[in-house]
Amino acid sequence: MHATLPLIEVSDFPAIRRRGLATLQVNVGYKCNQSCVHCHVNAGPTRTEMMSRETLFEVIAFLKASGVRTLDITGGAPELNPYFRMLVIAAREIGVHVMDRCNLTILEQPGQEDLAQFLTDHTVEIVASLPCYLEENVDRQRGKGVFEASIRCLRTLNRFGYGQPGSGLVLNLVYNPQGAVLPPAQEKLEQDYNEHLGERFRIVFNRLYVLTNMPIQRFGSMLISKGQFEQYMDLLKNAYQPENLESVMCRNLVSVDWRGYVYDCDFNQMLGLPLAWKGKPRTHLRELMSTDLRSNPIVVKDHCYGCTAGQGSSCGGALAA
Ligand code: SF4
Ligand code: SF4
């Protein structure tokens, strides 16, 4: 895989600072049952990095000490961490809202037969990737048969009440473009998803999050291989909208890696750009137990233009929405 950091290191992206912490996003491991071409984590079945039980206890201690109200669990496929359920239960017990970044097909993996029931029982919000409502496009990006399996899993989640009005079980879908283009308008695409998935498969969901592909890791490397990296960076920079700076996710989120080290966001984690704190080369979550990170400078590079282009992009979809 081509390294993307040297290409984004020298940057004119504006300096920004943190606000109050609202969300702890924890990457519990890079192992995944899929190996999607756009994956910024470079996750896959052979990755072995996995958060330990001890580090998960530190995450729980941090949630208690900080009073953060949202835990966003990501991976890889986070459910493959053997302590995933322990983390969910502990967070829910202290009233923390839990989000699971679920790739859907994990529901059909051996040992995960009761996953939908578990997520239902603990009212976990599901954020599920479905990069298109057309089979051909999904399979090209995520692997053969993934679309069909995803549809089956969405139906299962619907049966448990996910996405159904009044159930309190939230099912949000995530779209990202197939190639080196900006995503379409979130609201319009959400309508298209609703119509297509509803009419064809009777599937319901709450919101569609539209994400911009980041020029890093697997997608960035693919751009380099195709000679499209500079062109894509120009596209992001030309679409820069300064008002999106106010709501980029790093303002109120901290990203934690599988060893417990902290970053301003998941993308910085993947680039190995630690959260800047007290001049230390890297900081562990346990060092921040009662720290107010407000006004701390955020580590920005050229990839940040991916968050501010057009309607903006974050783990909660378009910023302008
Ligand atoms: S399902 Fe998600 S984590 Fe797994 S390879 Fe695909 S994009 Fe990466
Ligand atoms: S990539 Fe986006 S979320 Fe991460 S530091 Fe840059 S602007 Fe913030």
mmCIF file of C-alpha atoms in Angstrom, residues 29 36 42 46 60 74 160 202 209 216 233 252 273 289 310 315 318:
data_model
loop_
_atom_site.group_PDB
_atom_site.id
_atom_site.type_symbol
_atom_site.label_atom_id
_atom_site.label_comp_id
_atom_site.label_asym_id
_atom_site.label_seq_id
_atom_site.Cartn_x
_atom_site.Cartn_y
_atom_site.Cartn_z
ATOM 1 C CA GLY A 29 -9.640 -3.697 16.694
ATOM 2 C CA CYS A 36 -13.509 -3.091 1.332
ATOM 3 C CA ASN A 42 -7.194 -1.046 6.075
ATOM 4 C CA THR A 46 -5.949 -11.166 8.806
ATOM 5 C CA ILE A 60 -15.161 2.327 30.977
ATOM 6 C CA THR A 74 -15.821 1.109 15.682
ATOM 7 C CA PHE A 160 -36.170 -6.832 15.698
ATOM 8 C CA ARG A 202 -39.470 -3.411 2.320
ATOM 9 C CA TYR A 209 -25.236 9.536 6.458
ATOM 10 C CA ILE A 216 -5.711 8.181 3.042
ATOM 11 C CA MET A 233 -6.990 16.725 -3.471
ATOM 12 C CA ASN A 252 -16.035 17.388 20.280
ATOM 13 C CA LEU A 273 -1.062 11.527 14.111
ATOM 14 C CA MET A 289 -9.221 10.881 33.093
ATOM 15 C CA GLY A 310 -19.087 20.732 -0.133
ATOM 16 C CA CYS A 315 -19.017 10.166 11.177
ATOM 17 C CA ALA A 318 -23.024 15.759 6.071
#
